[in-house]
Coordinates of C-alpha atoms in Angstrom, one line a residue:
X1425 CA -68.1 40.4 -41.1
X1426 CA -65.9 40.6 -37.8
X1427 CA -62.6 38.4 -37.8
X1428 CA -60.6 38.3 -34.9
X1429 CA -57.0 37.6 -35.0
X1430 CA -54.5 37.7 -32.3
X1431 CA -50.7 39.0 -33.3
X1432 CA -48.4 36.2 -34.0
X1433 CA -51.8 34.0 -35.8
X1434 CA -51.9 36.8 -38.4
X1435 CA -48.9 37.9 -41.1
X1436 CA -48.3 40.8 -43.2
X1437 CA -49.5 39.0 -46.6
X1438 CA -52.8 38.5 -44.8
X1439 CA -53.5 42.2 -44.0
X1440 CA -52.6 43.5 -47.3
X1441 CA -54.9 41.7 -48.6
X1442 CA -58.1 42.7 -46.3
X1443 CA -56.6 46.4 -46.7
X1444 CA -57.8 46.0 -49.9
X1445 CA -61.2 45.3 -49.1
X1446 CA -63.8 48.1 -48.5
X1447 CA -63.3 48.0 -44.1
X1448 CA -59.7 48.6 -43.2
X1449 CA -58.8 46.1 -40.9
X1450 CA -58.4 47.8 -37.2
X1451 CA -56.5 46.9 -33.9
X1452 CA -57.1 46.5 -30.6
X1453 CA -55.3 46.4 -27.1
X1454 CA -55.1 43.2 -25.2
X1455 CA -57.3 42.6 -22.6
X1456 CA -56.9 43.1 -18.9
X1457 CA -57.5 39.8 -18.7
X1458 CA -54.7 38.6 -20.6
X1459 CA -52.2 40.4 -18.8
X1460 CA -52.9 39.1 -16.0
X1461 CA -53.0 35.8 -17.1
X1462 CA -49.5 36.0 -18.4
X1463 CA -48.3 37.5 -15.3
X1464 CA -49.9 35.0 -13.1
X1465 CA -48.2 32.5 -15.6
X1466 CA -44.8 34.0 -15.1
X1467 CA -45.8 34.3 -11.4
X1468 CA -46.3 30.3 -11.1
X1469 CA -43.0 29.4 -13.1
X1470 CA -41.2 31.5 -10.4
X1471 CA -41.3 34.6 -11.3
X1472 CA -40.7 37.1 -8.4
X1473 CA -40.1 40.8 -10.0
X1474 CA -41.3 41.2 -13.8
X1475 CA -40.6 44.5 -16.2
X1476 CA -42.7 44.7 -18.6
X1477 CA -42.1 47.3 -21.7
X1478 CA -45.1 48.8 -23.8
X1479 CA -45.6 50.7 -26.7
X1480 CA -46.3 54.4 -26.0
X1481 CA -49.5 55.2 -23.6
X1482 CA -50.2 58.2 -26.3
X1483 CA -50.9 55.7 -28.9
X1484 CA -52.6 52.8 -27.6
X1485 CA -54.7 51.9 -24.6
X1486 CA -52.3 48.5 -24.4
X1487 CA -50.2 50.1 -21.0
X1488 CA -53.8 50.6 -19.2
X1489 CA -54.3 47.0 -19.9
X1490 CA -51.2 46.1 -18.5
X1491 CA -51.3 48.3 -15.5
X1492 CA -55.1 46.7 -15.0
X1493 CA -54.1 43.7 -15.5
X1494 CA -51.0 43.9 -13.2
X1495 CA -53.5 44.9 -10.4
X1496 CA -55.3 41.2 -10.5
X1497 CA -52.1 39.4 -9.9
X1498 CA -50.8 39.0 -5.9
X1499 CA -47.4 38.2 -4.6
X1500 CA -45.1 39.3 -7.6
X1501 CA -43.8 42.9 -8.1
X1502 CA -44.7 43.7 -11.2
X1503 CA -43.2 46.9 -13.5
X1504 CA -45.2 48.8 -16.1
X1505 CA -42.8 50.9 -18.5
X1506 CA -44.2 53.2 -20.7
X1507 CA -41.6 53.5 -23.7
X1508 CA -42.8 56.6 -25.4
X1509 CA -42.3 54.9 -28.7
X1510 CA -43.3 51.8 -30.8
X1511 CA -42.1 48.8 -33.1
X1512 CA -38.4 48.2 -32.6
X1513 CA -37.3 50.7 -30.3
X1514 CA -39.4 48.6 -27.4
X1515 CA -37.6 45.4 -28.8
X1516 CA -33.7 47.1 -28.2
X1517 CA -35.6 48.0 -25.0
X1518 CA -36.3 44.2 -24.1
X1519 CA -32.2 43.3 -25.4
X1520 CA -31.2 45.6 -22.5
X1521 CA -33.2 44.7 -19.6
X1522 CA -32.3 41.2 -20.2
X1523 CA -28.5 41.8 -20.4
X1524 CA -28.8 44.1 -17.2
X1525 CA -30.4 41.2 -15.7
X1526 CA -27.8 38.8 -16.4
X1527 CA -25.3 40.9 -15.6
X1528 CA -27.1 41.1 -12.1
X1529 CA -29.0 44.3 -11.9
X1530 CA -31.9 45.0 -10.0
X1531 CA -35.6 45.2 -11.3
X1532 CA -35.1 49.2 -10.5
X1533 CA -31.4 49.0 -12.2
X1534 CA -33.0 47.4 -15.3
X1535 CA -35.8 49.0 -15.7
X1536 CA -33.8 52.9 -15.0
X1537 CA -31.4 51.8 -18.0
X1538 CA -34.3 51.0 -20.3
X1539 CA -36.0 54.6 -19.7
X1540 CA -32.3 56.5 -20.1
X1541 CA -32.4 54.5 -23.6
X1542 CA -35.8 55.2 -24.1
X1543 CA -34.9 58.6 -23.5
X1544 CA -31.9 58.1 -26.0
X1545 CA -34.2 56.9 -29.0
X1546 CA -35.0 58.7 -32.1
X1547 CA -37.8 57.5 -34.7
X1548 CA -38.2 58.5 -37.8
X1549 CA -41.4 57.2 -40.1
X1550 CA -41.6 57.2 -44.1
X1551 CA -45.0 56.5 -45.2
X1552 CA -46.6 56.9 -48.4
X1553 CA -50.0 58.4 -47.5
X1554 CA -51.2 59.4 -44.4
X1555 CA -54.6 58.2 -44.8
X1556 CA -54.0 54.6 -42.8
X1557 CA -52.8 56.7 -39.9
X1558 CA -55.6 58.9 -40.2
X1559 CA -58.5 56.2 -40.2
X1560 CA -57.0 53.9 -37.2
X1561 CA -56.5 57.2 -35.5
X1562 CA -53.2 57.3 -34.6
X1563 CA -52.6 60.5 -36.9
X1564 CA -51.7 62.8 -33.7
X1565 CA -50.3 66.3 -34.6
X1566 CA -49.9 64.9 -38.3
X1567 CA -53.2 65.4 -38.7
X1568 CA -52.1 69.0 -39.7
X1569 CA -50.1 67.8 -42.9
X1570 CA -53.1 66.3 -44.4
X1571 CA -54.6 69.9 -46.3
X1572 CA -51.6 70.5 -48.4
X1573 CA -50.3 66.9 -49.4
X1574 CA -51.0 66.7 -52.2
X1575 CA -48.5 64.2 -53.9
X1576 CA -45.7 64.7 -51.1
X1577 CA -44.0 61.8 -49.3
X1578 CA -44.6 63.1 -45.5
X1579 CA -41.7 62.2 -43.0
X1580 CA -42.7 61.5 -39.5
X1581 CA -41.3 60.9 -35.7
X1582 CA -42.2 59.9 -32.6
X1583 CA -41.7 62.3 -30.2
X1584 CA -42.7 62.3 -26.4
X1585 CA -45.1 59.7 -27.7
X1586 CA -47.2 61.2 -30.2
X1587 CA -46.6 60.9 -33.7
X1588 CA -45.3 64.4 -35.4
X1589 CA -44.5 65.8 -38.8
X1590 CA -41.2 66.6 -39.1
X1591 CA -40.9 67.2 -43.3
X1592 CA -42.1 66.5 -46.5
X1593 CA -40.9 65.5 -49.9
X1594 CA -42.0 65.4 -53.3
X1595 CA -40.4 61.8 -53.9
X1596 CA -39.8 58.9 -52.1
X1597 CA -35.9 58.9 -53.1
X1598 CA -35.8 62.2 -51.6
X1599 CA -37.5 61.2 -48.3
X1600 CA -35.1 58.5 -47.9
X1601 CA -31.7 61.1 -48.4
X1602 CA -33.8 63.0 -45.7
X1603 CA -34.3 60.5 -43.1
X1604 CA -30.4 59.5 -44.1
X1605 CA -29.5 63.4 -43.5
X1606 CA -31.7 63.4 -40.4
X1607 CA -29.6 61.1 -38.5
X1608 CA -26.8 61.4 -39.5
X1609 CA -27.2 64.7 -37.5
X1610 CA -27.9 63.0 -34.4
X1611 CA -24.3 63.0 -33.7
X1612 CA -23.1 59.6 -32.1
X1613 CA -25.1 56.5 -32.8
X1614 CA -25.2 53.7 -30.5
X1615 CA -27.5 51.4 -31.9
X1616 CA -30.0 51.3 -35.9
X1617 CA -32.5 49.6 -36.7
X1618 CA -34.5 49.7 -40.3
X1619 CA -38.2 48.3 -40.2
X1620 CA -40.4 48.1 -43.3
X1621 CA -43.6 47.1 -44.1
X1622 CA -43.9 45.9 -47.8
X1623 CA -40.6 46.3 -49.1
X1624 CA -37.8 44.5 -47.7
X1625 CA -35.0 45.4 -50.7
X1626 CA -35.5 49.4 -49.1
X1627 CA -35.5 48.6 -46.3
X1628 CA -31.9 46.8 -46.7
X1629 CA -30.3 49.7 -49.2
X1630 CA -31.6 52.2 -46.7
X1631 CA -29.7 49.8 -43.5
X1632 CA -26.5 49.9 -45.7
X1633 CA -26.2 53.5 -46.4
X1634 CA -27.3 54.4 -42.7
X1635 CA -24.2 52.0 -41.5
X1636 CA -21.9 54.1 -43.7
X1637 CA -22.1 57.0 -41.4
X1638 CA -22.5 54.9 -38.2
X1639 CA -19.3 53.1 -38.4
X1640 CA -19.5 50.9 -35.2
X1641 CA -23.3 50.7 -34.7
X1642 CA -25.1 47.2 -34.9
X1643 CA -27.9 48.0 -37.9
X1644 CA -30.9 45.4 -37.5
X1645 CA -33.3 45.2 -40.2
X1646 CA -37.0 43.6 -39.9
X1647 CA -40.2 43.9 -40.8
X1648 CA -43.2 45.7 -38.5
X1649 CA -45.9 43.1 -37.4
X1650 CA -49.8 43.5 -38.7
X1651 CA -50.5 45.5 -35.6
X1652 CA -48.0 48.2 -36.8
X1653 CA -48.8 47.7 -40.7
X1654 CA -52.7 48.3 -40.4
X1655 CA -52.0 51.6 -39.3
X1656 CA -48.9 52.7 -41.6
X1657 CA -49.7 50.9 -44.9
X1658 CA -47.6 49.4 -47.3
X1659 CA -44.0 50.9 -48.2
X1660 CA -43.6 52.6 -44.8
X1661 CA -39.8 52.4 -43.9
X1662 CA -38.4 53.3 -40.5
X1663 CA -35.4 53.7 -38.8
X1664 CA -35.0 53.3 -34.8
X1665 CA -31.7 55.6 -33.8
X1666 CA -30.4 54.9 -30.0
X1667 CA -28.1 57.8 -29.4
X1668 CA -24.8 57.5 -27.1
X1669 CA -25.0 58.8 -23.9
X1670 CA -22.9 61.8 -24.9
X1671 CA -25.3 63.1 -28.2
X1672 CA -28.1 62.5 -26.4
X1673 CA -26.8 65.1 -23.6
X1674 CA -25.3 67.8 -26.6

């Protein structure tokens, strides 16, 4: 059987349970189609110049869509921005293009201080298998980690858009001191965020001890969307670091 769902008709208690049946659910872009229909939306309520922020091109085909789509609409500049990233990170992304908007910056002003933050963002992924990444195929070089798991807990980044392996653990209380330890060492933190998929009370220990060594920095919690959590499983936790200016250039 084929069910179709789009994002925001579908919640996380849904997928887990069809990821227990025999098919993993999968995931697909958004049409051509319904880019441009949103544009052309936007265009007709006013709309003049319009940025638009997508998850990186490396691990879904959703930017080509855009860019398609973008090409079907007439008589509004529209902005395609590949983020290099995913989940949250494009979200902090959307915060500051809106605030550089209201306080009066360009299209090109807003959209050049989304990439220097894009540029400024660390992800770090704790899953506990890799096999959901590896059958939606969004696995990238992590693929090489797979031989010698065994019972390990691998830790994952995102990194010029591709997913990477950047350790592994034997337990899961271990993996979390090591994504803790990991940026920590970023230097100067501007910005956290902690995302989860199954497991909201981790998620909010891990926010708390993160925000001890980031004295200063705004720590939002959430929880990744179905399109996300068909790919990572459950217990993934991650954590979104924007770095300040000056780590980012140490």
């Amino acid at each position: 059987n084929c069910i179709v769902v789009v994002v925001g008709d579908f919640d996380q208690a849904e997928l887990e349970r069809l990821a227990r049946e025999s098919q993993l659910p999968t995931t697909s872009q958004p049409s051509p189609g319904a880019f441009r229909d949103v544009y052309q939306q936007l265009k007709d309520e006013g709309a003049t110049e319009i940025l638009s922020l997508h998850v990186s091109e490396k691990l879904s085909g959703t930017l080509a869509s855009a860019r398609q789509g973008a090409q079907q609409v007439e008589g509004v500049r529209i902005e395609t921005v590949d983020s290099e990233s995913a989940t949250l990170a494009l979200g902090l992304g959307a915060i500051t293009a809106a605030e550089a908007v209201a306080d009066g910056a360009s299209l090109d002003e807003a959209r050049d201080r989304v990439l220097d933050q894009f540029a400024r963002t660390e992800n770090f992924l704790l899953v506990d298998t890799l096999e959901y990444l590896r059958r939606g195929g969004r696995i990238g070089r992590a693929q090489e980690m797979l031989g010698g798991l065994m019972r390990v807990k691998p830790l994952l980044a995102i990194q010029d858009g591709v997913i990477v392996p950047v350790g592994r653990v034997r337990t899961k209380k271990k993996a979390v001191a090591e994504v803790i330890r990991r940026t920590a060492a970023l230097g100067s933190i501007e910005q956290l965020a902690v995302l989860h998929s199954t497991t909201p009370d981790e998620a909010a220990d891990l926010a708390g001890r993160l925000g001890e060594n980031a004295p200063g920095a705004p720590v939002m919690q959430g929880q990744v969307g179905p399109a996300i959590g068909v790919h990572v499983g459950p217990g993934l936790l991650a954590v979104v670091a924007v770095l300040s200016p000056d780590s980012a250039e140490a």
